[in-house]
Amino acid sequence: MKKVVLAYSGGLDTSCAIKWLKDKGHDVIAYIADVGQGDDFSKIKTRALKTGASKVYVEDLKREFVENYICPTLKAGAIYEGKYLLATALSRPIIAKYQVQIAHKENATAIAHGCTGKGNDQVRFEVTARLLDPSLKIIAPVRVWEFKTRDEEIDYAKKKHIPIDVTKKSPYSIDKNIYGMSIECGILEDPWVEPPEEIYQMTHSPMKAPDKPTYIEIEFEKGAPKKINGKFFSPLALLAKLNEVGGKNGVGRADVIENRLVGIKSREIYEAPAGTILHIAHQELEALVLDRETLHYKQSIAQKYAEMVYYGLWETPLKKQLDCHIAKTQERVTGTIRLKLYKGNCIPVGRKSPFSLYREELATYGKKDVFDQKLAEGFIKIWGMPY
Ligand code: ARG
């Protein structure tokens, strides 16, 4: 029997995929990646075995995910189309990397995933896997199997005695990890409809958030967040903490119409409290410490970086080169940002850094002014000369 490593979530699609792959003559190894989705992994593991997997791997990828995927993206300031913090997109390359490793360990000849043929995730999984090992065959059951609708799939699951959660059958498609939630389908497919409050899991409604603002201070070292209110946190713990305070204050929701890689526009709702706070704080610190041209140049790179993450190009040469450039820009990004969280807003209210380029004696209109205004006349004449 040909061995295949399936990226398994425990949901309907990947559960049916185990059975479907077995029926097609495969020995199926289920691989569950823990990227902070908070699922009951022992339950999912049992389900995989009951459904016919010969072996199950549960890999805790949380730490590496935060340190090597989320942090670099934060330093890059990468946000897709100005709104999406890329939580789902970032998880795919790390999931694929470990999938390829398990395939090697198990001498498997193929890997499989449960993505549809309309989404971005299939691209991210497959491009990453092929960059890491082009000899592995890739199987995408959902793209090719015979079920036309979800109901047909549920019938198949029932016929084959696949344990599924019909009770908590949600009309939404949800992807979750430590960095954020992505929610689509159901009523959200009508872009005119306001998202119902019940879909949100990481954030309270801004309308129900505390009437008093929460102030927090975040300290960065070379672009990486290290402390909250003077207390050191590991990157993973820091993210969890900010998800909690941000979520309480209703910070980090986004309702987005986005351009997918496969050519269509889709509507998705996102929650990313910690990511939102960190991007705002990091950007505020860069405003203080980076010279004008570096700052402006970096903004164009941020957009490119976001596109590359979204397009599944994490393991490519250009993405790695951008990381080097960005790391260099972060040498000065050390300092503290004070923020006010209030009813869905995250507002920087104070900033300080040993590398600050702000000079009060140059900026002031008061007595301390040392700016020689007479010099401006010549500067302006020469500045405008080419035109
Ligand atoms: N649109 C997002 C992306 O392409 C999220 C995709 C997964 N969303 C979901 N609800 N299952 O990264």
mmCIF file of C-alpha atoms and ligand atoms in Angstrom:
data_model
loop_
_atom_site.group_PDB
_atom_site.id
_atom_site.type_symbol
_atom_site.label_atom_id
_atom_site.label_comp_id
_atom_site.label_asym_id
_atom_site.label_seq_id
_atom_site.Cartn_x
_atom_site.Cartn_y
_atom_site.Cartn_z
ATOM 1 C CA MET A 1 0.000 0.000 0.000
ATOM 2 C CA LYS A 2 1.239 3.485 -0.851
ATOM 3 C CA LYS A 3 1.796 5.617 2.212
ATOM 4 C CA VAL A 4 0.299 9.108 2.327
ATOM 5 C CA VAL A 5 0.596 11.744 5.060
ATOM 6 C CA LEU A 6 -2.657 13.678 5.380
ATOM 7 C CA ALA A 7 -2.800 17.088 7.077
ATOM 8 C CA TYR A 8 -5.721 16.335 9.379
ATOM 9 C CA SER A 9 -7.914 18.812 11.264
ATOM 10 C CA GLY A 10 -10.621 16.513 12.587
ATOM 11 C CA GLY A 11 -13.304 18.227 10.528
ATOM 12 C CA LEU A 12 -15.702 16.726 8.004
ATOM 13 C CA ASP A 13 -13.504 17.146 4.907
ATOM 14 C CA THR A 14 -10.315 15.643 6.260
ATOM 15 C CA SER A 15 -12.232 12.871 8.061
ATOM 16 C CA CYS A 16 -13.906 11.839 4.814
ATOM 17 C CA ALA A 17 -10.494 12.174 3.161
ATOM 18 C CA ILE A 18 -9.017 9.473 5.430
ATOM 19 C CA LYS A 19 -11.693 6.996 4.343
ATOM 20 C CA TRP A 20 -11.574 8.087 0.718
ATOM 21 C CA LEU A 21 -7.795 7.699 0.524
ATOM 22 C CA LYS A 22 -7.999 4.276 2.167
ATOM 23 C CA ASP A 23 -10.658 3.174 -0.294
ATOM 24 C CA LYS A 24 -8.286 4.235 -3.062
ATOM 25 C CA GLY A 25 -5.673 1.886 -1.648
ATOM 26 C CA HIS A 26 -3.554 4.133 0.562
ATOM 27 C CA ASP A 27 -2.048 3.620 3.969
ATOM 28 C CA VAL A 28 -3.064 6.907 5.619
ATOM 29 C CA ILE A 29 -0.976 8.616 8.273
ATOM 30 C CA ALA A 30 -2.876 11.478 9.889
ATOM 31 C CA TYR A 31 -0.867 14.519 10.894
ATOM 32 C CA ILE A 32 -2.380 17.086 13.232
ATOM 33 C CA ALA A 33 -0.558 20.415 13.496
ATOM 34 C CA ASP A 34 -1.075 22.385 16.697
ATOM 35 C CA VAL A 35 -0.773 26.039 15.696
ATOM 36 C CA GLY A 36 -2.795 27.234 18.666
ATOM 37 C CA GLN A 37 -6.287 26.444 17.401
ATOM 38 C CA GLY A 38 -7.116 25.132 20.878
ATOM 39 C CA ASP A 39 -8.794 21.905 19.738
ATOM 40 C CA ASP A 40 -9.058 18.742 21.791
ATOM 41 C CA PHE A 41 -6.199 16.875 20.140
ATOM 42 C CA SER A 42 -6.646 13.588 21.954
ATOM 43 C CA LYS A 43 -10.238 13.465 20.749
ATOM 44 C CA ILE A 44 -9.176 14.294 17.200
ATOM 45 C CA LYS A 45 -6.430 11.695 17.348
ATOM 46 C CA THR A 46 -8.906 9.009 18.385
ATOM 47 C CA ARG A 47 -11.200 10.076 15.601
ATOM 48 C CA ALA A 48 -8.443 9.729 13.018
ATOM 49 C CA LEU A 49 -7.647 6.206 14.201
ATOM 50 C CA LYS A 50 -11.332 5.221 14.291
ATOM 51 C CA THR A 51 -11.764 6.539 10.771
ATOM 52 C CA GLY A 52 -8.947 4.374 9.495
ATOM 53 C CA ALA A 53 -5.621 6.168 9.877
ATOM 54 C CA SER A 54 -2.830 3.688 10.610
ATOM 55 C CA LYS A 55 -0.872 6.184 12.666
ATOM 56 C CA VAL A 56 -1.317 9.718 14.012
ATOM 57 C CA TYR A 57 1.202 12.484 14.580
ATOM 58 C CA VAL A 58 0.360 15.505 16.734
ATOM 59 C CA GLU A 59 2.999 18.201 16.318
ATOM 60 C CA ASP A 60 3.124 21.220 18.607
ATOM 61 C CA LEU A 61 4.262 23.987 16.243
ATOM 62 C CA LYS A 62 3.091 26.966 18.311
ATOM 63 C CA ARG A 63 6.439 28.279 19.398
ATOM 64 C CA GLU A 64 8.104 28.051 16.018
ATOM 65 C CA PHE A 65 4.988 29.484 14.406
ATOM 66 C CA VAL A 66 5.138 32.589 16.583
ATOM 67 C CA GLU A 67 8.905 33.068 16.489
ATOM 68 C CA ASN A 68 9.717 32.246 12.865
ATOM 69 C CA TYR A 69 6.524 33.083 10.985
ATOM 70 C CA ILE A 70 4.455 35.633 12.901
ATOM 71 C CA CYS A 71 7.341 37.748 14.280
ATOM 72 C CA PRO A 72 9.096 38.268 10.917
ATOM 73 C CA THR A 73 5.785 39.237 9.323
ATOM 74 C CA LEU A 74 5.166 41.720 12.106
ATOM 75 C CA LYS A 75 8.624 43.232 11.621
ATOM 76 C CA ALA A 76 7.875 43.496 7.915
ATOM 77 C CA GLY A 77 4.632 45.330 8.717
ATOM 78 C CA ALA A 78 2.933 42.993 6.250
ATOM 79 C CA ILE A 79 -0.850 43.258 6.050
ATOM 80 C CA TYR A 80 -2.657 41.963 2.963
ATOM 81 C CA GLU A 81 -4.738 44.581 1.167
ATOM 82 C CA GLY A 82 -4.445 46.814 4.196
ATOM 83 C CA LYS A 83 -6.720 44.692 6.381
ATOM 84 C CA TYR A 84 -5.830 41.007 6.675
ATOM 85 C CA LEU A 85 -3.080 40.122 9.146
ATOM 86 C CA LEU A 86 -2.481 36.779 7.397
ATOM 87 C CA ALA A 87 -3.112 34.386 10.302
ATOM 88 C CA THR A 88 -4.313 31.527 8.105
ATOM 89 C CA ALA A 89 -1.846 32.226 5.304
ATOM 90 C CA LEU A 90 1.114 32.142 7.703
ATOM 91 C CA SER A 91 0.159 28.786 9.199
ATOM 92 C CA ARG A 92 0.248 26.916 5.893
ATOM 93 C CA PRO A 93 3.978 26.927 5.168
ATOM 94 C CA ILE A 94 4.877 25.684 8.655
ATOM 95 C CA ILE A 95 2.214 22.972 8.502
ATOM 96 C CA ALA A 96 3.526 21.907 5.083
ATOM 97 C CA LYS A 97 7.134 21.901 6.298
ATOM 98 C CA TYR A 98 6.412 19.370 9.045
ATOM 99 C CA GLN A 99 4.196 17.358 6.730
ATOM 100 C CA VAL A 100 7.133 16.889 4.372
ATOM 101 C CA GLN A 101 9.370 15.930 7.323
ATOM 102 C CA ILE A 102 6.906 13.283 8.471
ATOM 103 C CA ALA A 103 6.621 11.971 4.921
ATOM 104 C CA HIS A 104 10.393 11.512 4.893
ATOM 105 C CA LYS A 105 10.440 9.820 8.283
ATOM 106 C CA GLU A 106 7.677 7.456 7.242
ATOM 107 C CA ASN A 107 9.005 6.832 3.740
ATOM 108 C CA ALA A 108 5.691 8.035 2.360
ATOM 109 C CA THR A 109 5.471 8.782 -1.340
ATOM 110 C CA ALA A 110 2.606 11.248 -1.114
ATOM 111 C CA ILE A 111 1.048 13.970 1.010
ATOM 112 C CA ALA A 112 -2.588 15.068 1.069
ATOM 113 C CA HIS A 113 -4.629 18.034 2.284
ATOM 114 C CA GLY A 114 -8.310 18.874 2.640
ATOM 115 C CA CYS A 115 -8.390 22.192 0.782
ATOM 116 C CA THR A 116 -10.928 23.006 -1.879
ATOM 117 C CA GLY A 117 -9.989 23.963 -5.416
ATOM 118 C CA LYS A 118 -11.260 27.530 -4.975
ATOM 119 C CA GLY A 119 -9.117 28.732 -2.121
ATOM 120 C CA ASN A 120 -5.657 30.044 -1.409
ATOM 121 C CA ASP A 121 -4.662 27.343 1.046
ATOM 122 C CA GLN A 122 -4.218 24.612 -1.578
ATOM 123 C CA VAL A 123 -1.676 26.869 -3.281
ATOM 124 C CA ARG A 124 0.215 27.579 -0.045
ATOM 125 C CA PHE A 125 0.415 23.904 0.971
ATOM 126 C CA GLU A 126 1.424 22.670 -2.430
ATOM 127 C CA VAL A 127 3.917 25.357 -3.416
ATOM 128 C CA THR A 128 5.663 25.001 -0.038
ATOM 129 C CA ALA A 129 5.748 21.201 -0.196
ATOM 130 C CA ARG A 130 7.028 21.169 -3.766
ATOM 131 C CA LEU A 131 9.771 23.641 -2.921
ATOM 132 C CA LEU A 132 10.878 21.394 -0.057
ATOM 133 C CA ASP A 133 10.556 18.072 -1.897
ATOM 134 C CA PRO A 134 9.391 18.057 -5.507
ATOM 135 C CA SER A 135 9.369 14.249 -5.619
ATOM 136 C CA LEU A 136 6.400 13.923 -3.269
ATOM 137 C CA LYS A 137 3.063 13.324 -4.935
ATOM 138 C CA ILE A 138 0.300 15.669 -3.789
ATOM 139 C CA ILE A 139 -3.268 14.482 -3.440
ATOM 140 C CA ALA A 140 -6.162 16.895 -2.905
ATOM 141 C CA PRO A 141 -9.221 14.656 -2.363
ATOM 142 C CA VAL A 142 -11.714 17.534 -2.017
ATOM 143 C CA ARG A 143 -10.794 18.799 -5.499
ATOM 144 C CA VAL A 144 -11.457 15.496 -7.181
ATOM 145 C CA TRP A 145 -13.881 13.411 -5.202
ATOM 146 C CA GLU A 146 -17.431 12.676 -6.253
ATOM 147 C CA PHE A 147 -19.382 14.635 -3.606
ATOM 148 C CA LYS A 148 -21.020 17.696 -5.055
ATOM 149 C CA THR A 149 -22.425 19.160 -1.837
ATOM 150 C CA ARG A 150 -21.756 19.118 1.866
ATOM 151 C CA ASP A 151 -24.907 17.047 2.382
ATOM 152 C CA GLU A 152 -23.607 14.340 0.047
ATOM 153 C CA GLU A 153 -20.414 14.350 2.042
ATOM 154 C CA ILE A 154 -22.321 13.992 5.309
ATOM 155 C CA ASP A 155 -24.250 11.056 3.807
ATOM 156 C CA TYR A 156 -20.949 9.427 2.872
ATOM 157 C CA ALA A 157 -19.623 10.001 6.391
ATOM 158 C CA LYS A 158 -22.726 8.385 7.889
ATOM 159 C CA LYS A 159 -22.618 5.435 5.488
ATOM 160 C CA LYS A 160 -18.965 4.826 6.302
ATOM 161 C CA HIS A 161 -19.450 5.327 10.069
ATOM 162 C CA ILE A 162 -17.058 8.244 10.198
ATOM 163 C CA PRO A 163 -17.440 10.009 13.559
ATOM 164 C CA ILE A 164 -18.313 13.647 12.871
ATOM 165 C CA ASP A 165 -19.707 16.453 15.026
ATOM 166 C CA VAL A 166 -23.140 16.879 13.479
ATOM 167 C CA THR A 167 -24.321 18.561 16.645
ATOM 168 C CA LYS A 168 -22.107 21.602 16.368
ATOM 169 C CA LYS A 169 -22.680 21.865 12.621
ATOM 170 C CA SER A 170 -21.913 25.494 11.992
ATOM 171 C CA PRO A 171 -22.910 27.240 8.773
ATOM 172 C CA TYR A 172 -19.495 28.927 8.780
ATOM 173 C CA SER A 173 -16.100 27.793 7.632
ATOM 174 C CA ILE A 174 -13.635 28.690 10.341
ATOM 175 C CA ASP A 175 -9.880 28.572 10.504
ATOM 176 C CA LYS A 176 -8.234 29.356 13.808
ATOM 177 C CA ASN A 177 -4.762 29.633 15.233
ATOM 178 C CA ILE A 178 -2.871 31.576 17.913
ATOM 179 C CA TYR A 179 -2.641 34.619 15.626
ATOM 180 C CA GLY A 180 -6.246 34.868 14.567
ATOM 181 C CA MET A 181 -9.572 33.590 13.308
ATOM 182 C CA SER A 182 -10.836 33.526 9.719
ATOM 183 C CA ILE A 183 -14.564 33.094 9.260
ATOM 184 C CA GLU A 184 -16.470 32.717 5.999
ATOM 185 C CA CYS A 185 -19.512 31.112 4.313
ATOM 186 C CA GLY A 186 -23.172 31.048 5.328
ATOM 187 C CA ILE A 187 -24.825 34.424 5.552
ATOM 188 C CA LEU A 188 -21.431 36.158 5.272
ATOM 189 C CA GLU A 189 -21.393 35.356 1.553
ATOM 190 C CA ASP A 190 -23.734 38.329 1.075
ATOM 191 C CA PRO A 191 -21.362 41.318 1.332
ATOM 192 C CA TRP A 192 -24.256 43.622 2.264
ATOM 193 C CA VAL A 193 -25.070 41.672 5.422
ATOM 194 C CA GLU A 194 -23.502 42.782 8.697
ATOM 195 C CA PRO A 195 -21.732 39.885 10.433
ATOM 196 C CA PRO A 196 -23.851 38.490 13.272
ATOM 197 C CA GLU A 197 -22.293 38.946 16.701
ATOM 198 C CA GLU A 198 -22.262 35.185 17.364
ATOM 199 C CA ILE A 199 -19.475 34.466 14.855
ATOM 200 C CA TYR A 200 -16.796 36.205 16.912
ATOM 201 C CA GLN A 201 -14.728 34.031 19.235
ATOM 202 C CA MET A 202 -11.649 36.042 20.154
ATOM 203 C CA THR A 203 -13.161 39.487 20.656
ATOM 204 C CA HIS A 204 -16.008 40.946 22.667
ATOM 205 C CA SER A 205 -18.281 43.356 20.895
ATOM 206 C CA PRO A 206 -16.867 46.903 21.122
ATOM 207 C CA MET A 207 -20.349 47.918 22.267
ATOM 208 C CA LYS A 208 -20.053 45.607 25.286
ATOM 209 C CA ALA A 209 -16.412 46.421 25.998
ATOM 210 C CA PRO A 210 -15.471 48.177 29.269
ATOM 211 C CA ASP A 211 -16.412 51.854 29.566
ATOM 212 C CA LYS A 212 -12.970 52.615 30.934
ATOM 213 C CA PRO A 213 -9.956 52.410 28.606
ATOM 214 C CA THR A 214 -7.144 49.930 29.238
ATOM 215 C CA TYR A 215 -3.626 51.372 28.981
ATOM 216 C CA ILE A 216 -0.748 49.071 28.091
ATOM 217 C CA GLU A 217 2.935 49.555 27.387
ATOM 218 C CA ILE A 218 4.722 47.313 24.921
ATOM 219 C CA GLU A 219 8.483 47.215 24.804
ATOM 220 C CA PHE A 220 10.283 46.119 21.631
ATOM 221 C CA GLU A 221 13.873 45.035 21.085
ATOM 222 C CA LYS A 222 15.123 45.137 17.505
ATOM 223 C CA GLY A 223 11.547 44.960 16.271
ATOM 224 C CA ALA A 224 10.493 42.025 18.455
ATOM 225 C CA PRO A 225 7.956 42.571 21.255
ATOM 226 C CA LYS A 226 9.494 41.565 24.588
ATOM 227 C CA LYS A 227 7.606 43.106 27.492
ATOM 228 C CA ILE A 228 4.140 44.186 28.477
ATOM 229 C CA ASN A 229 3.952 46.804 31.222
ATOM 230 C CA GLY A 230 7.594 46.181 32.050
ATOM 231 C CA LYS A 231 7.174 42.422 32.461
ATOM 232 C CA PHE A 232 9.041 40.003 30.197
ATOM 233 C CA PHE A 233 6.979 37.497 28.185
ATOM 234 C CA SER A 234 8.037 34.741 25.787
ATOM 235 C CA PRO A 235 6.744 35.499 22.266
ATOM 236 C CA LEU A 236 4.013 32.879 22.608
ATOM 237 C CA ALA A 237 2.887 34.065 26.053
ATOM 238 C CA LEU A 238 2.994 37.674 24.893
ATOM 239 C CA LEU A 239 0.675 36.908 22.014
ATOM 240 C CA ALA A 240 -1.728 35.046 24.297
ATOM 241 C CA LYS A 241 -1.746 37.932 26.782
ATOM 242 C CA LEU A 242 -2.455 40.545 24.106
ATOM 243 C CA ASN A 243 -5.191 38.384 22.602
ATOM 244 C CA GLU A 244 -6.821 38.430 26.000
ATOM 245 C CA VAL A 245 -6.642 42.181 26.728
ATOM 246 C CA GLY A 246 -7.298 43.128 23.123
ATOM 247 C CA GLY A 247 -10.237 40.735 22.893
ATOM 248 C CA LYS A 248 -11.800 42.153 26.057
ATOM 249 C CA ASN A 249 -11.678 45.624 24.534
ATOM 250 C CA GLY A 250 -13.110 44.512 21.197
ATOM 251 C CA VAL A 251 -9.865 45.219 19.339
ATOM 252 C CA GLY A 252 -8.893 43.405 16.147
ATOM 253 C CA ARG A 253 -11.994 42.728 14.062
ATOM 254 C CA ALA A 254 -11.958 43.135 10.290
ATOM 255 C CA ASP A 255 -14.685 42.645 7.706
ATOM 256 C CA VAL A 256 -12.987 42.209 4.357
ATOM 257 C CA ILE A 257 -13.627 41.760 0.657
ATOM 258 C CA GLU A 258 -10.371 40.309 -0.573
ATOM 259 C CA ASN A 259 -8.773 39.278 -3.844
ATOM 260 C CA ARG A 260 -7.968 35.589 -3.830
ATOM 261 C CA LEU A 261 -5.084 34.135 -5.714
ATOM 262 C CA VAL A 262 -7.442 32.034 -7.871
ATOM 263 C CA GLY A 263 -9.010 35.168 -9.311
ATOM 264 C CA ILE A 264 -12.212 35.606 -7.353
ATOM 265 C CA LYS A 265 -13.201 38.108 -4.694
ATOM 266 C CA SER A 266 -14.398 36.683 -1.413
ATOM 267 C CA ARG A 267 -15.749 38.007 1.848
ATOM 268 C CA GLU A 268 -14.114 37.021 5.101
ATOM 269 C CA ILE A 269 -14.303 38.154 8.704
ATOM 270 C CA TYR A 270 -11.108 38.206 10.719
ATOM 271 C CA GLU A 271 -10.209 38.515 14.362
ATOM 272 C CA ALA A 272 -6.640 39.168 15.438
ATOM 273 C CA PRO A 273 -6.496 41.168 18.686
ATOM 274 C CA ALA A 274 -2.805 40.649 19.518
ATOM 275 C CA GLY A 275 -1.723 41.071 15.905
ATOM 276 C CA THR A 276 -3.625 44.332 15.583
ATOM 277 C CA ILE A 277 -2.121 45.762 18.762
ATOM 278 C CA LEU A 278 1.387 44.659 17.809
ATOM 279 C CA HIS A 279 1.218 46.030 14.268
ATOM 280 C CA ILE A 280 -0.020 49.395 15.523
ATOM 281 C CA ALA A 281 2.627 49.577 18.247
ATOM 282 C CA HIS A 282 5.451 48.420 15.994
ATOM 283 C CA GLN A 283 4.513 50.893 13.290
ATOM 284 C CA GLU A 284 4.412 53.674 15.853
ATOM 285 C CA LEU A 285 7.889 52.823 17.074
ATOM 286 C CA GLU A 286 9.264 52.729 13.530
ATOM 287 C CA ALA A 287 7.808 56.187 12.969
ATOM 288 C CA LEU A 288 9.960 57.389 15.838
ATOM 289 C CA VAL A 289 13.249 55.680 15.046
ATOM 290 C CA LEU A 290 13.542 55.104 11.289
ATOM 291 C CA ASP A 291 14.806 57.795 8.962
ATOM 292 C CA ARG A 292 12.293 59.015 6.404
ATOM 293 C CA GLU A 293 13.609 57.153 3.344
ATOM 294 C CA THR A 294 13.994 53.810 5.136
ATOM 295 C CA LEU A 295 10.492 54.163 6.505
ATOM 296 C CA HIS A 296 8.948 54.948 3.125
ATOM 297 C CA TYR A 297 10.908 52.259 1.329
ATOM 298 C CA LYS A 298 9.910 49.726 3.958
ATOM 299 C CA GLN A 299 6.246 50.451 3.346
ATOM 300 C CA SER A 300 6.550 49.303 -0.257
ATOM 301 C CA ILE A 301 8.331 46.150 0.890
ATOM 302 C CA ALA A 302 5.590 45.515 3.448
ATOM 303 C CA GLN A 303 3.054 45.274 0.672
ATOM 304 C CA LYS A 304 5.247 42.931 -1.359
ATOM 305 C CA TYR A 305 5.891 40.788 1.701
ATOM 306 C CA ALA A 306 2.166 40.536 2.435
ATOM 307 C CA GLU A 307 1.494 39.453 -1.135
ATOM 308 C CA MET A 308 4.188 36.802 -0.936
ATOM 309 C CA VAL A 309 2.750 35.375 2.289
ATOM 310 C CA TYR A 310 -0.750 35.447 0.859
ATOM 311 C CA TYR A 311 0.381 33.834 -2.399
ATOM 312 C CA GLY A 312 2.113 30.916 -0.660
ATOM 313 C CA LEU A 313 5.634 32.058 -1.535
ATOM 314 C CA TRP A 314 7.112 31.753 1.976
ATOM 315 C CA GLU A 315 9.961 29.433 0.996
ATOM 316 C CA THR A 316 11.089 31.421 -2.027
ATOM 317 C CA PRO A 317 14.417 33.255 -2.510
ATOM 318 C CA LEU A 318 12.889 36.732 -2.680
ATOM 319 C CA LYS A 319 10.934 36.279 0.556
ATOM 320 C CA LYS A 320 14.143 35.241 2.314
ATOM 321 C CA GLN A 321 16.041 38.195 0.867
ATOM 322 C CA LEU A 322 13.333 40.542 2.101
ATOM 323 C CA ASP A 323 13.730 39.023 5.579
ATOM 324 C CA CYS A 324 17.418 39.992 5.545
ATOM 325 C CA HIS A 325 16.639 43.537 4.507
ATOM 326 C CA ILE A 326 13.920 43.863 7.121
ATOM 327 C CA ALA A 327 16.158 42.450 9.878
ATOM 328 C CA LYS A 328 18.686 45.181 9.064
ATOM 329 C CA THR A 329 16.038 47.897 9.385
ATOM 330 C CA GLN A 330 15.038 46.551 12.809
ATOM 331 C CA GLU A 331 18.402 47.251 14.455
ATOM 332 C CA ARG A 332 17.076 50.565 15.761
ATOM 333 C CA VAL A 333 13.520 49.432 16.467
ATOM 334 C CA THR A 334 13.940 49.293 20.225
ATOM 335 C CA GLY A 335 11.729 51.251 22.566
ATOM 336 C CA THR A 336 8.369 51.437 24.269
ATOM 337 C CA ILE A 337 4.914 52.331 22.991
ATOM 338 C CA ARG A 338 2.021 53.224 25.269
ATOM 339 C CA LEU A 339 -1.406 52.355 23.928
ATOM 340 C CA LYS A 340 -4.971 53.000 24.903
ATOM 341 C CA LEU A 341 -7.449 50.184 24.176
ATOM 342 C CA TYR A 342 -10.985 51.388 24.145
ATOM 343 C CA LYS A 343 -14.159 49.929 22.597
ATOM 344 C CA GLY A 344 -12.564 48.389 19.522
ATOM 345 C CA ASN A 345 -9.868 51.014 19.149
ATOM 346 C CA CYS A 346 -6.170 50.727 19.750
ATOM 347 C CA ILE A 347 -4.637 54.170 19.979
ATOM 348 C CA PRO A 348 -0.951 54.931 20.516
ATOM 349 C CA VAL A 349 -0.645 57.707 23.097
ATOM 350 C CA GLY A 350 3.036 57.677 24.003
ATOM 351 C CA ARG A 351 6.375 56.568 22.595
ATOM 352 C CA LYS A 352 10.014 56.542 23.679
ATOM 353 C CA SER A 353 13.250 55.014 22.447
ATOM 354 C CA PRO A 354 17.000 55.363 22.947
ATOM 355 C CA PHE A 355 17.158 55.547 19.126
ATOM 356 C CA SER A 356 14.498 58.206 18.743
ATOM 357 C CA LEU A 357 15.138 60.636 15.881
ATOM 358 C CA TYR A 358 12.657 63.119 17.287
ATOM 359 C CA ARG A 359 14.389 66.314 18.476
ATOM 360 C CA GLU A 360 12.223 68.617 20.464
ATOM 361 C CA GLU A 361 14.624 71.551 19.952
ATOM 362 C CA LEU A 362 14.135 71.198 16.175
ATOM 363 C CA ALA A 363 10.393 70.622 16.236
ATOM 364 C CA THR A 364 9.367 73.153 18.855
ATOM 365 C CA TYR A 365 7.763 76.511 18.186
ATOM 366 C CA GLY A 366 8.717 77.542 21.682
ATOM 367 C CA LYS A 367 11.779 79.144 23.226
ATOM 368 C CA LYS A 368 14.048 76.108 22.911
ATOM 369 C CA ASP A 369 13.980 76.319 19.085
ATOM 370 C CA VAL A 370 17.395 75.866 17.394
ATOM 371 C CA PHE A 371 16.085 75.394 13.828
ATOM 372 C CA ASP A 372 17.674 78.077 11.595
ATOM 373 C CA GLN A 373 14.653 79.191 9.556
ATOM 374 C CA LYS A 374 16.745 81.413 7.272
ATOM 375 C CA LEU A 375 18.229 78.272 5.695
ATOM 376 C CA ALA A 376 14.802 77.235 4.416
ATOM 377 C CA GLU A 377 14.774 79.846 1.632
ATOM 378 C CA GLY A 378 17.790 78.421 -0.205
ATOM 379 C CA PHE A 379 16.685 74.867 0.420
ATOM 380 C CA ILE A 380 13.296 75.465 -1.186
ATOM 381 C CA LYS A 381 14.753 77.182 -4.276
ATOM 382 C CA ILE A 382 17.084 74.294 -4.975
ATOM 383 C CA TRP A 383 14.509 71.648 -4.063
ATOM 384 C CA GLY A 384 12.066 73.006 -6.642
ATOM 385 C CA MET A 385 14.682 73.758 -9.285
ATOM 386 C CA PRO A 386 14.285 70.583 -11.412
ATOM 387 C CA TYR A 387 10.658 71.425 -12.086
HETATM 388 N N1 ARG B 1 -9.064 34.118 3.212
HETATM 389 C C1 ARG B 1 -8.063 33.697 4.135
HETATM 390 C C2 ARG B 1 -6.801 33.327 3.426
HETATM 391 O O1 ARG B 1 -6.827 33.051 2.274
HETATM 392 C C3 ARG B 1 -8.536 32.599 5.032
HETATM 393 C C4 ARG B 1 -8.804 31.273 4.363
HETATM 394 C C5 ARG B 1 -9.407 30.197 5.254
HETATM 395 N N2 ARG B 1 -10.674 30.649 5.790
HETATM 396 C C6 ARG B 1 -11.594 29.886 6.349
HETATM 397 N N3 ARG B 1 -12.608 30.495 6.841
HETATM 398 N N4 ARG B 1 -11.526 28.591 6.397
HETATM 399 O O2 ARG B 1 -5.768 33.291 4.028
#
